[in-house]
Every structure is written in structure tokens, then in C-alpha cells.
XYZ file of N, CA and C in Angstrom:
549
model
N 136.485 142.127 84.055
C 137.415 142.793 83.168
C 137.273 144.311 83.272
N 136.051 144.814 83.309
C 135.818 146.249 83.344
C 136.428 146.873 84.596
N 136.315 146.175 85.739
C 136.870 146.678 86.996
C 138.386 146.755 86.994
N 139.043 145.905 86.213
C 140.503 145.945 86.122
C 140.973 147.123 85.288
N 140.243 147.445 84.232
C 140.629 148.544 83.351
C 140.241 149.881 83.958
N 139.045 149.964 84.490
C 138.539 151.196 85.104
C 138.110 150.867 86.534
N 139.040 150.964 87.509
C 138.749 150.493 88.864
C 137.548 151.161 89.540
N 137.188 152.357 89.176
C 136.078 153.040 89.838
C 134.726 152.736 89.190
N 134.748 152.056 88.074
C 133.513 151.733 87.364
C 133.062 150.331 87.768
N 131.827 150.209 88.143
C 131.260 148.916 88.522
C 130.168 148.553 87.510
N 130.066 147.271 87.250
C 129.058 146.779 86.326
C 128.230 145.729 87.037
N 126.934 145.908 87.050
C 126.057 145.011 87.808
C 125.735 143.717 87.067
N 126.031 143.631 85.799
C 125.776 142.413 85.057
C 124.552 142.474 84.169
N 123.724 143.499 84.304
C 122.540 143.611 83.469
C 122.871 144.164 82.096
N 122.057 143.802 81.114
C 122.234 144.308 79.770
C 121.503 145.641 79.677
N 122.152 146.720 79.201
C 121.512 148.039 79.235
C 120.464 148.259 78.147
N 119.957 147.188 77.555
C 118.903 147.301 76.554
C 117.797 146.319 76.920
N 116.652 146.479 76.298
C 115.536 145.567 76.572
C 115.162 144.816 75.300
N 114.638 143.629 75.481
C 114.120 142.843 74.366
C 112.610 142.753 74.571
N 111.866 143.289 73.618
C 110.412 143.329 73.700
C 109.803 142.532 72.563
N 108.543 142.239 72.696
C 107.795 141.537 71.661
C 106.582 140.893 72.295
N 105.777 140.281 71.483
C 104.561 139.620 71.959
C 104.527 138.197 71.434
N 104.143 137.284 72.296
C 103.933 135.904 71.880
C 102.452 135.770 71.544
N 102.168 135.441 70.306
C 100.796 135.316 69.837
C 100.559 133.841 69.527
N 99.552 133.274 70.151
C 99.297 131.848 69.947
C 97.829 131.628 69.603
N 97.589 130.495 68.978
C 96.217 130.105 68.696
C 96.016 128.690 69.217
N 94.800 128.393 69.620
C 94.501 127.076 70.190
C 93.016 126.801 70.065
N 92.675 125.529 70.129
C 91.283 125.133 70.281
C 91.024 125.015 71.773
N 89.970 125.629 72.228
C 89.615 125.590 73.639
C 88.200 125.040 73.726
N 88.063 123.913 74.423
C 86.759 123.258 74.518
C 86.306 123.207 75.968
N 85.060 123.587 76.244
C 84.574 123.479 77.620
C 84.419 122.018 78.017
N 84.904 121.682 79.201
C 84.799 120.324 79.722
C 83.725 120.267 80.791
N 83.697 121.290 81.655
C 82.783 121.289 82.787
C 82.539 122.730 83.210
N 81.332 123.066 83.552
C 80.991 124.375 84.096
C 80.357 124.169 85.460
N 80.752 124.971 86.433
C 80.219 124.789 87.781
C 80.205 126.112 88.526
N 79.388 126.187 89.556
C 79.387 127.341 90.446
C 80.733 127.406 91.150
N 81.217 128.616 91.443
C 82.507 128.757 92.114
C 82.523 128.016 93.446
N 81.412 128.005 94.155
C 81.358 127.365 95.469
C 81.573 125.856 95.386
N 81.326 125.240 94.219
C 81.509 123.794 94.103
C 82.859 123.426 93.510
N 83.680 124.438 93.175
C 85.001 124.180 92.619
C 86.012 124.072 93.746
N 86.806 123.029 93.713
C 87.871 122.860 94.695
C 89.187 123.144 94.009
N 89.959 124.123 94.518
C 91.173 124.580 93.866
C 92.104 123.428 93.531
N 92.524 123.384 92.261
C 93.516 122.425 91.827
C 93.020 121.009 91.651
N 91.751 120.764 91.866
C 91.215 119.408 91.740
C 89.921 119.460 90.960
N 89.691 118.420 90.235
C 88.392 118.323 89.585
C 87.373 118.003 90.666
N 86.231 118.515 90.539
C 85.209 118.229 91.541
C 84.020 119.126 91.358
N 83.066 118.927 92.174
C 81.867 119.736 92.077
C 80.947 119.194 91.000
N 79.886 119.891 90.788
C 78.934 119.469 89.770
C 78.504 120.690 88.994
N 77.830 120.446 87.920
C 77.379 121.561 87.102
C 76.313 122.395 87.798
N 75.532 121.805 88.670
C 74.493 122.522 89.408
C 73.630 123.392 88.506
N 73.308 122.887 87.322
C 72.456 123.642 86.423
C 73.159 124.754 85.679
N 74.467 124.850 85.781
C 75.213 125.893 85.085
C 75.557 125.375 83.698
N 75.274 126.169 82.677
C 75.657 125.762 81.330
C 76.357 126.915 80.633
N 76.704 126.716 79.355
C 77.462 127.721 78.619
C 76.740 129.059 78.547
N 75.425 129.066 78.537
C 74.701 130.335 78.468
C 74.926 131.161 79.729
N 75.168 130.498 80.872
C 75.466 131.239 82.094
C 76.777 131.998 81.947
N 77.771 131.361 81.324
C 79.053 132.036 81.107
C 78.852 133.230 80.196
N 78.070 133.060 79.127
C 77.796 134.174 78.228
C 77.070 135.288 78.955
N 76.110 134.934 79.837
C 75.390 135.945 80.614
C 76.354 136.750 81.468
N 77.289 136.081 82.107
C 78.231 136.775 82.971
C 79.091 137.721 82.150
N 79.549 137.269 81.002
C 80.404 138.103 80.173
C 79.653 139.317 79.648
N 78.385 139.180 79.320
C 77.675 140.286 78.697
C 76.947 141.184 79.692
N 76.486 140.637 80.799
C 75.655 141.444 81.683
C 76.335 141.842 82.983
N 77.488 141.264 83.292
C 78.184 141.614 84.516
C 77.511 141.069 85.762
N 76.733 139.990 85.642
C 76.102 139.404 86.823
C 77.162 139.050 87.848
N 76.804 139.032 89.096
C 77.740 138.756 90.176
C 77.898 137.265 90.474
N 77.072 136.414 89.898
C 77.182 134.970 90.114
C 78.445 134.468 89.428
N 79.399 133.926 90.181
C 80.673 133.509 89.614
C 80.608 132.058 89.174
N 81.099 131.821 87.990
C 81.112 130.487 87.409
C 82.556 130.110 87.113
N 82.895 128.869 87.392
C 84.198 128.344 87.025
C 83.995 127.433 85.837
N 84.771 127.637 84.810
C 84.704 126.778 83.632
C 86.011 126.008 83.536
N 85.902 124.724 83.286
C 87.075 123.892 83.052
C 87.205 123.747 81.538
N 88.373 124.101 81.017
C 88.595 124.109 79.579
C 89.718 123.144 79.221
N 89.564 122.465 78.101
C 90.604 121.621 77.535
C 91.306 122.457 76.462
N 92.625 122.585 76.558
C 93.403 123.447 75.665
C 94.229 122.593 74.707
N 94.134 122.860 73.411
C 94.890 122.135 72.391
C 95.573 123.173 71.498
N 96.868 123.424 71.752
C 97.616 124.462 71.057
C 97.692 124.179 69.559
N 97.701 125.259 68.770
C 97.814 125.125 67.324
C 99.069 125.818 66.807
N 99.151 127.145 66.933
C 100.325 127.860 66.418
C 100.863 128.836 67.454
N 102.139 129.171 67.311
C 102.794 130.171 68.157
C 103.630 131.058 67.246
N 103.562 132.363 67.492
C 104.302 133.317 66.673
C 104.812 134.448 67.560
N 105.986 134.988 67.226
C 106.535 136.159 67.919
C 106.271 137.362 67.028
N 105.683 138.418 67.599
C 105.397 139.629 66.834
C 105.917 140.855 67.571
N 106.276 141.872 66.803
C 106.669 143.152 67.381
C 107.997 143.123 68.104
N 108.886 142.199 67.749
C 110.192 142.140 68.405
C 110.970 143.418 68.119
N 111.751 143.871 69.095
C 112.569 145.056 68.866
C 114.020 144.686 68.566
N 114.256 143.433 68.181
C 115.603 143.002 67.799
C 115.781 143.287 66.310
N 116.759 144.156 65.958
C 116.956 144.487 64.544
C 117.224 143.225 63.713
N 116.848 143.244 62.470
C 116.980 142.167 61.487
C 116.085 140.966 61.824
N 116.104 140.506 63.051
C 115.253 139.387 63.435
C 113.779 139.776 63.329
N 113.482 141.026 63.565
C 112.111 141.543 63.484
C 111.497 141.274 62.119
N 112.279 141.535 61.042
C 111.768 141.325 59.687
C 111.402 139.865 59.463
N 112.187 138.966 60.002
C 111.915 137.538 59.855
C 110.700 137.122 60.687
N 110.665 137.545 61.962
C 109.602 137.115 62.867
C 108.229 137.690 62.501
N 108.192 138.871 61.929
C 106.906 139.493 61.590
C 106.303 138.953 60.299
N 106.985 138.045 59.639
C 106.446 137.415 58.436
C 105.229 136.579 58.835
N 104.063 136.833 58.241
C 102.853 136.094 58.650
C 102.926 134.592 58.377
N 103.824 134.182 57.505
C 103.954 132.758 57.192
C 104.888 132.027 58.150
N 105.599 132.775 58.992
C 106.530 132.149 59.928
C 105.860 132.004 61.292
N 105.524 130.798 61.631
C 104.940 130.494 62.931
C 105.219 129.039 63.234
N 105.346 128.737 64.507
C 105.543 127.357 64.933
C 104.184 126.668 64.909
N 104.081 125.632 64.127
C 102.836 124.861 64.070
C 102.960 123.743 65.102
N 102.639 124.086 66.341
C 102.863 123.163 67.448
C 101.996 121.906 67.349
N 100.831 122.013 66.766
C 99.979 120.828 66.618
C 100.618 119.831 65.646
N 101.157 120.346 64.535
C 101.842 119.471 63.578
C 103.084 118.846 64.208
N 103.818 119.656 64.984
C 105.005 119.131 65.662
C 104.623 118.041 66.664
N 103.553 118.251 67.411
C 103.094 117.241 68.371
C 102.698 115.948 67.670
N 102.000 116.074 66.546
C 101.604 114.876 65.790
C 102.830 114.111 65.305
N 103.842 114.837 64.815
C 105.071 114.191 64.362
C 105.765 113.472 65.518
N 105.837 114.129 66.671
C 106.473 113.517 67.842
C 105.706 112.277 68.310
N 104.371 112.352 68.303
C 103.564 111.190 68.707
C 103.782 109.994 67.782
N 103.953 110.271 66.497
C 104.180 109.188 65.533
C 105.601 108.635 65.626
N 106.554 109.479 66.032
C 107.961 109.073 66.039
C 108.431 108.499 67.366
N 107.856 108.945 68.457
C 108.314 108.541 69.792
C 107.143 107.871 70.515
N 107.300 106.600 70.822
C 106.198 105.838 71.432
C 105.739 106.408 72.764
N 106.663 106.923 73.563
C 106.305 107.389 74.910
C 105.738 108.807 74.934
N 105.723 109.497 73.788
C 105.241 110.882 73.751
C 103.732 110.935 73.537
N 103.064 111.742 74.333
C 101.656 112.058 74.111
C 101.501 113.571 74.117
N 100.658 114.061 73.248
C 100.453 115.501 73.135
C 99.842 116.045 74.417
N 100.468 117.068 75.005
C 99.883 117.646 76.219
C 98.565 118.362 75.913
N 97.598 118.154 76.765
C 96.307 118.842 76.676
C 95.951 119.340 78.067
N 96.556 120.463 78.445
C 96.322 120.959 79.803
C 94.879 121.395 80.010
N 94.473 121.372 81.255
C 93.156 121.850 81.644
C 93.332 123.211 82.315
N 92.464 124.129 81.985
C 92.453 125.451 82.591
C 91.127 125.648 83.298
N 91.181 126.266 84.466
C 89.977 126.549 85.254
C 89.808 128.061 85.297
N 88.716 128.550 84.744
C 88.489 129.986 84.630
C 87.363 130.414 85.555
N 87.639 131.409 86.387
C 86.614 132.033 87.212
C 86.277 133.366 86.577
N 85.011 133.553 86.201
C 84.559 134.787 85.580
C 84.161 135.749 86.691
N 85.010 136.740 86.947
C 84.743 137.703 88.014
C 83.666 138.678 87.572
N 83.811 139.235 86.392
C 82.804 140.100 85.784
C 83.066 140.089 84.281
N 82.441 141.015 83.547
C 82.604 140.971 82.089
C 83.979 141.444 81.630
N 84.811 141.959 82.522
C 86.138 142.427 82.129
C 87.297 141.714 82.800
N 87.016 140.792 83.726
C 88.109 140.146 84.439
C 87.855 138.651 84.601
N 88.947 137.895 84.394
C 88.912 136.438 84.581
C 90.133 136.021 85.375
N 89.955 135.038 86.218
C 91.071 134.439 86.941
C 91.203 133.014 86.419
N 92.373 132.690 85.904
C 92.595 131.379 85.300
C 93.635 130.637 86.125
N 93.321 129.380 86.452
C 94.264 128.498 87.151
C 94.565 127.338 86.226
N 95.851 126.957 86.157
C 96.169 125.785 85.355
C 96.180 124.552 86.241
N 96.537 123.414 85.666
C 96.527 122.146 86.411
C 97.462 122.160 87.615
N 98.509 122.982 87.544
C 99.484 123.061 88.630
C 99.162 124.168 89.626
N 97.961 124.720 89.547
C 97.491 125.806 90.406
C 98.272 127.110 90.245
N 98.869 127.334 89.055
C 99.430 128.645 88.766
C 98.258 129.558 88.430
N 98.297 130.778 88.934
C 97.178 131.699 88.776
C 97.547 132.798 87.785
N 96.642 133.069 86.855
C 96.805 134.131 85.873
C 95.560 134.998 85.942
N 95.744 136.300 86.014
C 94.614 137.225 86.069
C 94.589 138.014 84.767
N 93.465 137.940 84.076
C 93.318 138.617 82.797
C 92.266 139.699 82.923
N 92.598 140.877 82.420
C 91.653 141.971 82.371
C 91.521 142.459 80.942
N 90.321 142.805 80.553
C 90.100 143.317 79.197
C 90.615 144.744 79.134
N 91.512 145.000 78.195
C 92.054 146.342 78.029
C 91.470 147.035 76.812
N 90.766 146.276 75.986
C 90.192 146.850 74.789
C 89.010 145.983 74.348
N 88.056 146.597 73.709
C 86.934 145.853 73.154
C 87.291 145.276 71.782
N 88.396 145.737 71.211
C 88.793 145.308 69.875
C 89.277 143.864 69.876
N 88.930 143.134 68.840
C 89.421 141.778 68.660
C 90.399 141.703 67.500
N 90.825 142.869 67.008
C 91.805 142.944 65.930
C 93.200 142.697 66.499
N 94.066 142.092 65.679
C 95.447 141.877 66.106
C 96.150 143.216 66.266
N 97.067 143.285 67.220
C 97.834 144.512 67.433
C 98.791 144.740 66.279
N 98.982 146.012 65.942
C 99.913 146.391 64.893
C 101.182 146.907 65.567
N 102.314 146.310 65.251
C 103.568 146.662 65.910
C 104.473 147.530 65.042
N 103.906 148.165 64.012
C 104.728 148.996 63.135
C 105.337 150.184 63.868
N 104.692 150.655 64.922
C 105.211 151.792 65.685
C 106.282 151.417 66.699
N 106.552 150.133 66.870
C 107.587 149.688 67.809
C 108.914 149.651 67.059
N 109.879 150.410 67.536
C 111.184 150.466 66.885
C 111.970 149.189 67.137
N 112.646 148.703 66.116
C 113.515 147.535 66.254
C 114.914 148.029 66.616
N 115.059 148.524 67.856
C 116.321 149.141 68.275
C 116.825 148.622 69.621
N 116.318 147.461 70.076
C 116.685 146.871 71.363
C 116.430 147.800 72.545
N 115.567 148.763 72.380
C 115.247 149.664 73.483
C 116.267 150.762 73.689
N 117.224 150.917 72.769
C 118.260 151.944 72.907
C 117.634 153.335 72.894
N 116.594 153.527 72.088
C 115.917 154.827 72.055
C 115.353 155.203 73.418
N 114.715 154.249 74.095
C 114.186 154.516 75.442
C 115.319 154.741 76.429
N 116.413 153.997 76.271
C 117.574 154.174 77.152
C 118.134 155.584 77.014
N 118.301 156.052 75.778
C 118.826 157.407 75.547
C 117.843 158.468 76.027
N 116.554 158.213 75.832
C 115.535 159.154 76.307
C 115.581 159.270 77.829
N 115.710 158.132 78.516
C 115.821 158.139 79.972
C 117.087 158.835 80.444
N 118.200 158.604 79.753
C 119.461 159.273 80.097
C 119.317 160.780 79.929
N 118.695 161.193 78.824
C 118.493 162.615 78.583
C 117.611 163.227 79.670
N 116.522 162.550 80.038
C 115.614 163.080 81.052
C 116.278 163.165 82.425
N 117.174 162.232 82.732
C 117.781 162.187 84.060
C 119.079 162.985 84.155
N 119.829 163.100 83.058
C 121.173 163.681 83.145
C 121.300 164.963 82.334
N 121.198 164.861 81.018
C 121.506 166.019 80.182
C 120.382 167.037 80.125
N 119.147 166.584 80.173
C 117.961 167.440 80.144
C 117.987 168.424 78.973
N 118.347 167.875 77.808
C 118.374 168.666 76.578
C 117.118 168.382 75.791
N 116.291 169.405 75.583
C 115.027 169.237 74.884
C 114.924 170.233 73.742
N 114.296 169.799 72.657
C 114.087 170.686 71.502
C 112.723 171.299 71.555
């Protein structure tokens, strides 16, 4: 439609705003097996503990030892919440601390209502590279790399994030690139 009205104007199809926010979840994570990295076979259960126990994982996290340990974890999701959304009006609703998806309760309801449903309990395989980096593989061999960005264990505060769909950043970028008007 835009090309018919303004023939010289082209539109690539992207939305000129961004949607931001954080997915915050809670889960029970239980160690199933700990093993030396050399005895772990990617994507398959295997290997042996070879004398590796939970204290070895703690040692790696606190002392930065170079001995790499893979931990197999059983994950049981509990809650999921969206925080810091920049969507106006929806932000007020989503940031309510009482509004969260209770996925464990939902799974229990589904298990009771649908005979063929079983609650998923994925396994995660974590390689502790050092005290600040972990490589996590899921059952499907998807790889996630986590790095510690802060020593704080406090929840992030999103009060400084504007609920403006990123229009402020868009205008700031336009000003920096085109108008270059500064106060």
C-alpha cells in the first residue's frame, strides 16, 4: 500500500520499534550425575562419577580450578514472569509481583485432566569452565553459554526502563544520525 501512495518510498516490513523485557523463571534444579568432562559424551548419558561429587563443583565455582566437571541436572519449572516490558499499559500489569504463570500448577492440572500428558522434566548438562562461565547443553544438544555479569543475586530493577516501545531510542538514533541537534 505504501508503495502505491508514495512510489519512491520503500518499506522493508520491519517494525520501527523494539519490544524489550526479561523472562524471569524459577525452578527446582536437582543434581542427577556429576562427572569429569572427559567421561561425558555429548548429548548422551554416560561416563561415571569418577570420584567427582558436589563439593568438586563448589570448588570450581569458588576457586577457579581448571579441572572441568560436567553436571547433569534435572529441571522442574515452577513459575515464569515477564518483567521490565517496554510495552505501555501492559508493563503495569506484567510488573505486578502477583502475576506470574505457575507452570508447576498448570502441569499438575494437565496431568490430572489428560491421560497422555506427563510433566516435562528436561535434563541439562553443565560444563563449569571457571568460576564465571558455564556451558549448558540441553537434551537436544542445544548449547547455551552463561557468563557471570554481576556478583549480585538481587533481582534487577526495571524502573529505569521506559515503557515506550523503544521510540525514545529510535528518536535518539535519528537525532544522532540526521538532525544532530543537541542541548
